[in-house]
Short mmCIF file of C-alpha atoms in Angstrom, two decimals:
data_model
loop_
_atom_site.label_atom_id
_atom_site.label_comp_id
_atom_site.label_asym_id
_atom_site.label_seq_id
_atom_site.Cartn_x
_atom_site.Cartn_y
_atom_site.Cartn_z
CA UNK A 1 0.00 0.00 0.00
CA UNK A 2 2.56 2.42 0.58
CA UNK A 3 4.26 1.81 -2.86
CA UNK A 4 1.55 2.00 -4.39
CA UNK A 5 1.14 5.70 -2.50
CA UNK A 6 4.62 6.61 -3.08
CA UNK A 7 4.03 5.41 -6.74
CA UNK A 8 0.75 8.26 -7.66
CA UNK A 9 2.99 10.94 -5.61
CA UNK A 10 5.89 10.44 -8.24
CA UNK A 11 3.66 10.51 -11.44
CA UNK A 12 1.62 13.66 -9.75
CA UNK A 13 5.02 15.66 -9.54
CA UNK A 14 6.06 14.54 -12.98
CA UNK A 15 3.08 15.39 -14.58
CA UNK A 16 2.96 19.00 -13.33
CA UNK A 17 6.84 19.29 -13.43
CA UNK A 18 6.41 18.48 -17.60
CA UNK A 19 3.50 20.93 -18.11
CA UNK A 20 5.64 23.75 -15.89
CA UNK A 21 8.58 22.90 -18.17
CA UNK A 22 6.30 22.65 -21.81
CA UNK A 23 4.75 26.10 -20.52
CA UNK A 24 7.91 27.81 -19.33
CA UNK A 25 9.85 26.74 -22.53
CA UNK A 26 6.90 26.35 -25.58
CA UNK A 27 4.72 29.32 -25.62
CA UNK A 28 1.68 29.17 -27.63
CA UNK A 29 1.60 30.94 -30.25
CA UNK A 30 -1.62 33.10 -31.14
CA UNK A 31 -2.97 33.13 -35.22
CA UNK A 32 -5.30 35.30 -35.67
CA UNK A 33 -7.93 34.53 -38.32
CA UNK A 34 -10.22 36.97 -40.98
CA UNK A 35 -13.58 36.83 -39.68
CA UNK A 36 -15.42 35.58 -43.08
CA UNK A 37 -18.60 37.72 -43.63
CA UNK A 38 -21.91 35.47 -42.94
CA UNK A 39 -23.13 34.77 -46.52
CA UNK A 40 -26.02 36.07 -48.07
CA UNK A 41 -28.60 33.94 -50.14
CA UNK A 42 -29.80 35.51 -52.99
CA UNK A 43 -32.71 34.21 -55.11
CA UNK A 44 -33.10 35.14 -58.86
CA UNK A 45 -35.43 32.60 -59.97
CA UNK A 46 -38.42 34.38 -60.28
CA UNK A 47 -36.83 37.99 -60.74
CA UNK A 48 -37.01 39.93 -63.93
CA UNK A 49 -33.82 39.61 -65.60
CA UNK A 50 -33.48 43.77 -65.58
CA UNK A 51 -33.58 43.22 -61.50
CA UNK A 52 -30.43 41.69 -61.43
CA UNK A 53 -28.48 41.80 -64.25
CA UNK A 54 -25.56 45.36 -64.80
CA UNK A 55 -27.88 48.46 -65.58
CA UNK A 56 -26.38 51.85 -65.48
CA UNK A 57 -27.51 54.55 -62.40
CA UNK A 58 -30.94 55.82 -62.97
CA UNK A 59 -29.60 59.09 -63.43
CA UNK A 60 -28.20 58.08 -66.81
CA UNK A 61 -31.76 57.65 -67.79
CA UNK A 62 -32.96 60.35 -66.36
CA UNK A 63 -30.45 62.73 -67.77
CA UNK A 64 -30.58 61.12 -71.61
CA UNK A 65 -34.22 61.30 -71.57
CA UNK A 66 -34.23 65.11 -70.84
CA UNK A 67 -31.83 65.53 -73.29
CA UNK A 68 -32.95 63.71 -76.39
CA UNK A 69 -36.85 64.13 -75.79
CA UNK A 70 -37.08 67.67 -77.36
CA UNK A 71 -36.07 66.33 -80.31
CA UNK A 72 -38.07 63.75 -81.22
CA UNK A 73 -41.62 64.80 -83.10
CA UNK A 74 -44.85 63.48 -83.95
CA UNK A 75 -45.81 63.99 -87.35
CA UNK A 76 -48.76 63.41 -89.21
CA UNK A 77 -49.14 63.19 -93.26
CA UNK A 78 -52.10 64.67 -94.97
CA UNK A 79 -53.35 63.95 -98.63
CA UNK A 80 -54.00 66.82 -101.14
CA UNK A 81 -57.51 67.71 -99.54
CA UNK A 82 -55.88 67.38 -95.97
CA UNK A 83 -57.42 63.91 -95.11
CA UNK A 84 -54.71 62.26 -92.35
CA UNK A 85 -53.26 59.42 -93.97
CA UNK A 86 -50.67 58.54 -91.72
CA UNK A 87 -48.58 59.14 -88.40
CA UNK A 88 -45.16 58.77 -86.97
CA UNK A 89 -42.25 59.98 -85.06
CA UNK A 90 -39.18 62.05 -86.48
CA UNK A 91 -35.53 63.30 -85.23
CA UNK A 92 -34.68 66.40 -85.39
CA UNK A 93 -30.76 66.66 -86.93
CA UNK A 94 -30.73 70.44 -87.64
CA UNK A 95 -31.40 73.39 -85.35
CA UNK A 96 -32.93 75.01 -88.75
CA UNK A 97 -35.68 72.18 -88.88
CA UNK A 98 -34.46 69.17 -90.70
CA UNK A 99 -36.48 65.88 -90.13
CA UNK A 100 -35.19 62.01 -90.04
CA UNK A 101 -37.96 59.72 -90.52
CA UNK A 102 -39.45 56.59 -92.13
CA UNK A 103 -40.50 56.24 -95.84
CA UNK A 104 -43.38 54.78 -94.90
CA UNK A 105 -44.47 57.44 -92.70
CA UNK A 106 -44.35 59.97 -95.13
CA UNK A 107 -45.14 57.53 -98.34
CA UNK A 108 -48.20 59.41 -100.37
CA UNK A 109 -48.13 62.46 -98.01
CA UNK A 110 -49.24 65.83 -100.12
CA UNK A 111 -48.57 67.55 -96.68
CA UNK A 112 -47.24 67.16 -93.46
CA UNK A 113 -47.66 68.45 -89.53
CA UNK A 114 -44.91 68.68 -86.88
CA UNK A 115 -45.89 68.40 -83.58
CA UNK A 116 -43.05 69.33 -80.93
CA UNK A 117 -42.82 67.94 -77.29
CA UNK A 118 -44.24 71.04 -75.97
CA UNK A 119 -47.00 71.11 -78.62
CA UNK A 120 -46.21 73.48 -81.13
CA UNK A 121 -47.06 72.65 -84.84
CA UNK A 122 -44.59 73.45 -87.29
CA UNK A 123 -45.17 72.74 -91.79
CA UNK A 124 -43.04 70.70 -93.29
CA UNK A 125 -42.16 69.69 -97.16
CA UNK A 126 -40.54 66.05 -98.17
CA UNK A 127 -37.09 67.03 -99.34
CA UNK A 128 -36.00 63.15 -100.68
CA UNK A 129 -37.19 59.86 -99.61
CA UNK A 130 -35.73 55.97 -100.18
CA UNK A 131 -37.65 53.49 -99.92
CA UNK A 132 -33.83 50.79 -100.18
CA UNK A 133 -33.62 52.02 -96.65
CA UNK A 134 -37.16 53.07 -95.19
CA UNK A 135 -35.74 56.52 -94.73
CA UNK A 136 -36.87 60.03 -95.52
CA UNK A 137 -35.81 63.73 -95.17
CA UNK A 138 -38.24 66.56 -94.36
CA UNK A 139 -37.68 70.33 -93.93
CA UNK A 140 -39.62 72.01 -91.22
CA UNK A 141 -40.52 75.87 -90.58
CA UNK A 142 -38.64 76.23 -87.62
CA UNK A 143 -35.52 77.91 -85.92
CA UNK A 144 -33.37 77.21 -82.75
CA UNK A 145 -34.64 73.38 -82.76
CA UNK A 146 -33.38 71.34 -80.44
CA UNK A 147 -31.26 68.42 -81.93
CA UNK A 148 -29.45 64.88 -81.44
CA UNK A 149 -26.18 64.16 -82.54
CA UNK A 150 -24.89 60.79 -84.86
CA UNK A 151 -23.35 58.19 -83.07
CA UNK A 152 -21.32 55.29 -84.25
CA UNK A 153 -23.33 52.19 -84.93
CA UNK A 154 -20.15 50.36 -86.09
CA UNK A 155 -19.28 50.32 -82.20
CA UNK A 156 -22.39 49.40 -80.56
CA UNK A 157 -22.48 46.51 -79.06
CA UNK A 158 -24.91 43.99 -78.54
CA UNK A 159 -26.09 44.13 -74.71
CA UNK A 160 -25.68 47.58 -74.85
CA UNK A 161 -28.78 49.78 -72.82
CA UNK A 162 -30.65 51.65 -75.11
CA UNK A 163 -33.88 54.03 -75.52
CA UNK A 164 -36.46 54.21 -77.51
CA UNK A 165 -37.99 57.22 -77.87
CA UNK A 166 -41.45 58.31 -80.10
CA UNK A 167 -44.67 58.96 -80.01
CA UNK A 168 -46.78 55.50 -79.98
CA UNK A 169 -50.39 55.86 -80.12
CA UNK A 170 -50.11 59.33 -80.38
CA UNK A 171 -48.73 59.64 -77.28
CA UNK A 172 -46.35 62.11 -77.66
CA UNK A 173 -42.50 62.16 -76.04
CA UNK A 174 -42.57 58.46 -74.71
CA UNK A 175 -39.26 57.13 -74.02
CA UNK A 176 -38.77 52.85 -73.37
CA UNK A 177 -35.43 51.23 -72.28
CA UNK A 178 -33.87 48.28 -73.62
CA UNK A 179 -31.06 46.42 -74.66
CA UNK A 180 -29.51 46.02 -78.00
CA UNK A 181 -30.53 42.21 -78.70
CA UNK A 182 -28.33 41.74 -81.96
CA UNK A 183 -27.19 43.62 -84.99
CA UNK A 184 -27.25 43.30 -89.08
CA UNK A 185 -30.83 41.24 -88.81
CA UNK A 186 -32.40 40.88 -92.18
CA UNK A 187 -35.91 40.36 -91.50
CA UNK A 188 -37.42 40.90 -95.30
CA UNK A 189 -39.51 43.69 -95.18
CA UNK A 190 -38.24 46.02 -97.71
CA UNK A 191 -38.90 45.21 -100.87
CA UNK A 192 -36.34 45.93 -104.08
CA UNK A 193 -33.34 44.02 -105.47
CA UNK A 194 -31.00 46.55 -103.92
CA UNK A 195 -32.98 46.97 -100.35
CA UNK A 196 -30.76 47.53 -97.34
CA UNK A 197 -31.48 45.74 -93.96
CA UNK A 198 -28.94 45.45 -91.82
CA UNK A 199 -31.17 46.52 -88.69
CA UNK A 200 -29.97 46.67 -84.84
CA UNK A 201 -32.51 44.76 -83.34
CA UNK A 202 -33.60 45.80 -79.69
CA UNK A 203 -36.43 44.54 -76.70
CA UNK A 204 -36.68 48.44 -75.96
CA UNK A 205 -40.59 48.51 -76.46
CA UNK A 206 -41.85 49.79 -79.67
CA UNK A 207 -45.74 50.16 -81.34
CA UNK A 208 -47.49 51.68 -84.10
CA UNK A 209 -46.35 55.18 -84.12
CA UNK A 210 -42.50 55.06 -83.16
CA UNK A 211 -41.72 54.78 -86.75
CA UNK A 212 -39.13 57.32 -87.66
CA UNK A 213 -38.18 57.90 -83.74
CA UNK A 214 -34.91 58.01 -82.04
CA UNK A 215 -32.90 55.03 -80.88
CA UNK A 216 -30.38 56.29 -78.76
CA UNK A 217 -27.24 55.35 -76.28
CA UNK A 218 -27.38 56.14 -72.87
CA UNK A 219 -24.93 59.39 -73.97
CA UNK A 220 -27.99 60.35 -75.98
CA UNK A 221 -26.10 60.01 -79.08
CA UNK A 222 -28.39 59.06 -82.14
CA UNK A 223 -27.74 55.01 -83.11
CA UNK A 224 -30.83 54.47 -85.20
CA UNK A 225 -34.31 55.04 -86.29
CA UNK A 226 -37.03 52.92 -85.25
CA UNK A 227 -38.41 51.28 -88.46
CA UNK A 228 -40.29 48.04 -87.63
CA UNK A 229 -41.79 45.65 -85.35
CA UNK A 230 -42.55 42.02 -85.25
CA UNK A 231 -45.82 41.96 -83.60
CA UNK A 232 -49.32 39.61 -83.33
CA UNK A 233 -52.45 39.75 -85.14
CA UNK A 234 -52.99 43.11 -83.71
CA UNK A 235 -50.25 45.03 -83.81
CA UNK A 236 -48.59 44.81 -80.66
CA UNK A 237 -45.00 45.11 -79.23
CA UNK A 238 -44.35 41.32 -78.71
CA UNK A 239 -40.70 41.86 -77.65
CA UNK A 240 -38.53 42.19 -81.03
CA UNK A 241 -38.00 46.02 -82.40
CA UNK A 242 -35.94 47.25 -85.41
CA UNK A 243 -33.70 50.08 -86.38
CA UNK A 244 -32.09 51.65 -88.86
CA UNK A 245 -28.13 51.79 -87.79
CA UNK A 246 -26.96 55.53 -87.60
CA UNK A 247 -24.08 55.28 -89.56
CA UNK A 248 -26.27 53.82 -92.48
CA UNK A 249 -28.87 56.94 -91.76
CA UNK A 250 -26.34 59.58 -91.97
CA UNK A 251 -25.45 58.94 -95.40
CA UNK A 252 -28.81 58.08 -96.74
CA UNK A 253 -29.68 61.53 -94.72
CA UNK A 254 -26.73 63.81 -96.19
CA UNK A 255 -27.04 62.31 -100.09
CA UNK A 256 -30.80 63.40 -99.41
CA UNK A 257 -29.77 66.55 -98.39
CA UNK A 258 -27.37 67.35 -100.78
CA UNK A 259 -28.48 65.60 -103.96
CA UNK A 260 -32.03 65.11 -103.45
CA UNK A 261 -31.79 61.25 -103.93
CA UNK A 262 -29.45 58.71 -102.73
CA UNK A 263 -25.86 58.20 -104.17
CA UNK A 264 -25.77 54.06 -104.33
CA UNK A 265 -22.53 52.46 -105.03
CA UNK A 266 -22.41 48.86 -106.00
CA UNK A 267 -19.55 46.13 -105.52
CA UNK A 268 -20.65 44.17 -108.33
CA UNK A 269 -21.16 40.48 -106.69
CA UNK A 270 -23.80 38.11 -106.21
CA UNK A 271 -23.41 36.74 -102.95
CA UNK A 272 -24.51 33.96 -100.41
CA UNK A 273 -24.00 33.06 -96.78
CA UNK A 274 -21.19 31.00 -95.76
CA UNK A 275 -21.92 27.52 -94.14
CA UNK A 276 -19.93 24.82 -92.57
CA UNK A 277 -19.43 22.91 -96.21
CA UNK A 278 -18.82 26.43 -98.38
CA UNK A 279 -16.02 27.35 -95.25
CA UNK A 280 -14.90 23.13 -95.59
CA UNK A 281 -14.88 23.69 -99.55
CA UNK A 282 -12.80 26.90 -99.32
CA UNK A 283 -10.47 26.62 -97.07
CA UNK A 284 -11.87 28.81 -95.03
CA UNK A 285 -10.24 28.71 -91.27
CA UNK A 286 -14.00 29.07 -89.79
CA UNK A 287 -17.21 29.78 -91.10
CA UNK A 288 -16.88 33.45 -91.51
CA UNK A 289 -16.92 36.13 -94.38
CA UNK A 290 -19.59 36.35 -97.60
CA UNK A 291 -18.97 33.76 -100.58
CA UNK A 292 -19.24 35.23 -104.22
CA UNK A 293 -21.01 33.31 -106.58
CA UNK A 294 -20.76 35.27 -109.29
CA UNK A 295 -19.24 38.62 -110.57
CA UNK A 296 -20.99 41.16 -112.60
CA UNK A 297 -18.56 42.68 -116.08
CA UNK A 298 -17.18 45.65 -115.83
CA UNK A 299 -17.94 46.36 -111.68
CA UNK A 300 -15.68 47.49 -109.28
CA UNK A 301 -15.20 43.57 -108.16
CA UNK A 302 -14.40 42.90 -111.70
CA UNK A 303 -11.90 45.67 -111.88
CA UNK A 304 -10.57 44.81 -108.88
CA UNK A 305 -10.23 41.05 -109.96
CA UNK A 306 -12.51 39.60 -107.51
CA UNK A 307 -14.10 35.76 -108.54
CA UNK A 308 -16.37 33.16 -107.80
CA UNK A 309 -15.26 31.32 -105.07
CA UNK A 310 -13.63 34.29 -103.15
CA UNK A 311 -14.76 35.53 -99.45
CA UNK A 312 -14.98 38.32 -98.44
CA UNK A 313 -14.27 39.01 -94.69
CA UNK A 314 -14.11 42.61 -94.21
CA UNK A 315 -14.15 46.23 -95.95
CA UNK A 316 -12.05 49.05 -94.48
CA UNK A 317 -11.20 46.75 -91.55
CA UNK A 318 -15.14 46.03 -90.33
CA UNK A 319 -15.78 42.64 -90.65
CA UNK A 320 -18.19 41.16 -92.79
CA UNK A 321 -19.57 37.89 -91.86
CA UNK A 322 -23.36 38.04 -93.30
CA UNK A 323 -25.13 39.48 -96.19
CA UNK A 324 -26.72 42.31 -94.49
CA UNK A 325 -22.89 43.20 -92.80
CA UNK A 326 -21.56 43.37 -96.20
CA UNK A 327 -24.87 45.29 -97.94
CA UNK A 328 -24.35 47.70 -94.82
CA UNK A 329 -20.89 48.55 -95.33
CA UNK A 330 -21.17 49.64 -99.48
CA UNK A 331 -24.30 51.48 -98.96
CA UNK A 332 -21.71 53.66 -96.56
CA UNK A 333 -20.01 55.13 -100.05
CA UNK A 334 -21.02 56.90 -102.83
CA UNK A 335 -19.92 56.14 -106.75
CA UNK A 336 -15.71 57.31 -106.96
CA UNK A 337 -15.29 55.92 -103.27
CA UNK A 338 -12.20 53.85 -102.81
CA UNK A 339 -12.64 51.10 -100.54
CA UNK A 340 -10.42 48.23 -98.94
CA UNK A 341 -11.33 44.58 -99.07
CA UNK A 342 -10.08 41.71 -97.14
CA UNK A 343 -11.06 38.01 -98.81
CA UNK A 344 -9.72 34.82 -98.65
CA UNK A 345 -8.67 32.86 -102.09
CA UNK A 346 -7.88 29.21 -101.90
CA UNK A 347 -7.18 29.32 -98.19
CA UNK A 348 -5.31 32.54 -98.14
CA UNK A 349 -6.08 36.14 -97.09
CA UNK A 350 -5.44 38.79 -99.78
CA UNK A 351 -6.23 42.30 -98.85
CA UNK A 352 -6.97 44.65 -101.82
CA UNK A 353 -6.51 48.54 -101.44
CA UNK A 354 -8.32 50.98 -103.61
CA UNK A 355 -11.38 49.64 -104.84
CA UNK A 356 -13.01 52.08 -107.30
CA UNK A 357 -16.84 51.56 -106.33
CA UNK A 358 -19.20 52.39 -109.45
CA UNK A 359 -22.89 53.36 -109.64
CA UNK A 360 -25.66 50.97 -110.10
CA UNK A 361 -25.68 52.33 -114.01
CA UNK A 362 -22.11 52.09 -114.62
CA UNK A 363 -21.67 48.63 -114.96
CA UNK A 364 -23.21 45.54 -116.54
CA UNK A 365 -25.87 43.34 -114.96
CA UNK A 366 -24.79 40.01 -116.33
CA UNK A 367 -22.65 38.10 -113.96
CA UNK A 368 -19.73 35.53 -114.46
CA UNK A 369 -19.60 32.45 -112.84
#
């Protein structure tokens, strides 16, 4: 009994003589650790997409709507014994009253009405109209107008927050927001072999009666006209909107000005889409660029020694990869333009400098295959 006593003593003083020692000797150390910030659940499954999703501050709304909504109109066409035939929107590009708007607004108009956004009525006379684009030039009365400036559609990108602004319904100086939901759509409503539609296509809501508005950035720059819709039996917005790109409206809009009708130049080609067997077939390193079938005699692609087979991938450095892209791009130049193309031949690139584009009367409309 007593060694077992004298036994627990022992191990009770070497216990507390190790932890003295491990203490005295073997600090511990202290880490100190980030508090992590409690996490938050969010749930998006049932929010709008626009809830969520990168939008610019309100103010940029605000501040473009102020600014661009003066110069937007209502106008209204009469016939020769002043029966209203038709309505629409218009942009004011001039302080000294000169109109953007549809064709098809202003298509069999004797006479037409300007209504500003504070209500004043203004006369106006057609000064040139094409139907190729949908667009038309009028000359109003006035003085001091307030105006919107071009932007560049070239740049705009798809994504991009965007408003609509017209006068649907009559309902003068409404403004919509959207997005820009894809560019150079061809959606066959112009009719003419050498129609241009190359439209930016938006979700910004559009009706009956934005025709010939302002589609704008959120600088309030001007990056197209409202033209069409794709709507139900009725007429309604049903989501899909369609404009004219700026770029494309400022030289439909000056040759208007300046000539009275618009200066077309022509490349010459008949043309097709590539797909995966034409790029396989070619040589093409993806499915990219816009396939000549044919070339017309004595055209600027003739001259410039362009033939079937060839691709054509860009024209002064803006790429080209569908039919409306390419349509776009020429309608940008007048007859005497030089141009640059890019195309691949039998798997390579060329790039050709000084293109003489001609008229749609200067050359030959039989093409060689």
């Amino acid at each position: 009994m007593k060694n077992l006593f004298s036994n627990v003593v022992v191990a009770v003083l070497s216990t507390a003589l190790s932890f003295f020692l491990f203490k005295t000797f073997f600090p511990p150390q202290i880490v100190e650790v980030e508090k992590e910030a409690p996490a938050q659940l969010v749930n998006n499954i049932n929010t709008s997409p626009r809830a969520w999703t990168a939008a610019p501050p309100m103010g940029d709304f605000i501040e473009t709507s102020k600014k661009v909504t003066p110069a937007v109109v209502n106008i209204t066409s009469f016939s020769s014994v002043r029966s209203r035939i038709a309505s629409g929107s218009g942009v004011i590009i001039s302080s000294d009253g000169y109109i953007i708007t549809n064709n098809h607004v202003i298509d069999g108009g004797a006479g037409f009405e300007i209504k500003l956004h504070n209500n004043r009525i203004l006369r106006a006379e057609l000064v040139g109209s094409d139907p190729t684009t949908d667009l038309a030039l009028l000359k109003a009365t006035g003085r001091n107008l307030q105006t919107i400036s071009y932007g560049n559609s070239d740049i705009l990108q798809v994504g991009e927050w965007v408003l609509a602004v017209g006068n649907p319904f009559n309902l003068t100086s409404t403004v919509t927001a959207g997005i820009v939901s894809a560019k150079a759509r061809n959606i066959n409503i112009l009719e003419g072999a050498y129609s241009i539609e190359s439209f930016i296509q938006t979700d910004a809501v559009v009706n009956p009666g934005n025709s010939g508005g302002a589609l704008v950035n959120t600088r309030g720059e001007l990056i197209g006209i409202n033209t069409a819709i794709i709507s139900s039996q009725t007429g309604g917005y049903e989501g899909y909107s369609f404009a004219v790109p700026s770029n494309l409206v400022k030289k439909v809009i000056t040759d208007l000005k300046e000539y009275g009708e618009v200066q077309r130049a022509i490349l010459g080609v008949e043309i097709a889409e590539v797909n995966e067997d034409i790029a396989a077939d070619f040589n093409l390193p993806s499915v990219i660029g816009v396939f000549i079938q044919g070339v017309s005699m004595n055209s600027s692609a003739s001259g410039a020694g362009l033939r079937r087979g060839d691709v054509i991938v860009s024209i002064n450095g803006v790429q080209t990869n569908s039919i409306p892209e390419l349509q776009e791009q020429v309608a940008l130049f007048r007859p005497g333009d030089s141009i640059t193309l890019e195309y691949y031949r039998d798997g390579r690139k060329v790039k050709k400098s000084n293109v003489i584009l001609k008229g749609l009367n200067d050359g030959s409309s039989s093409f060689r295959r």
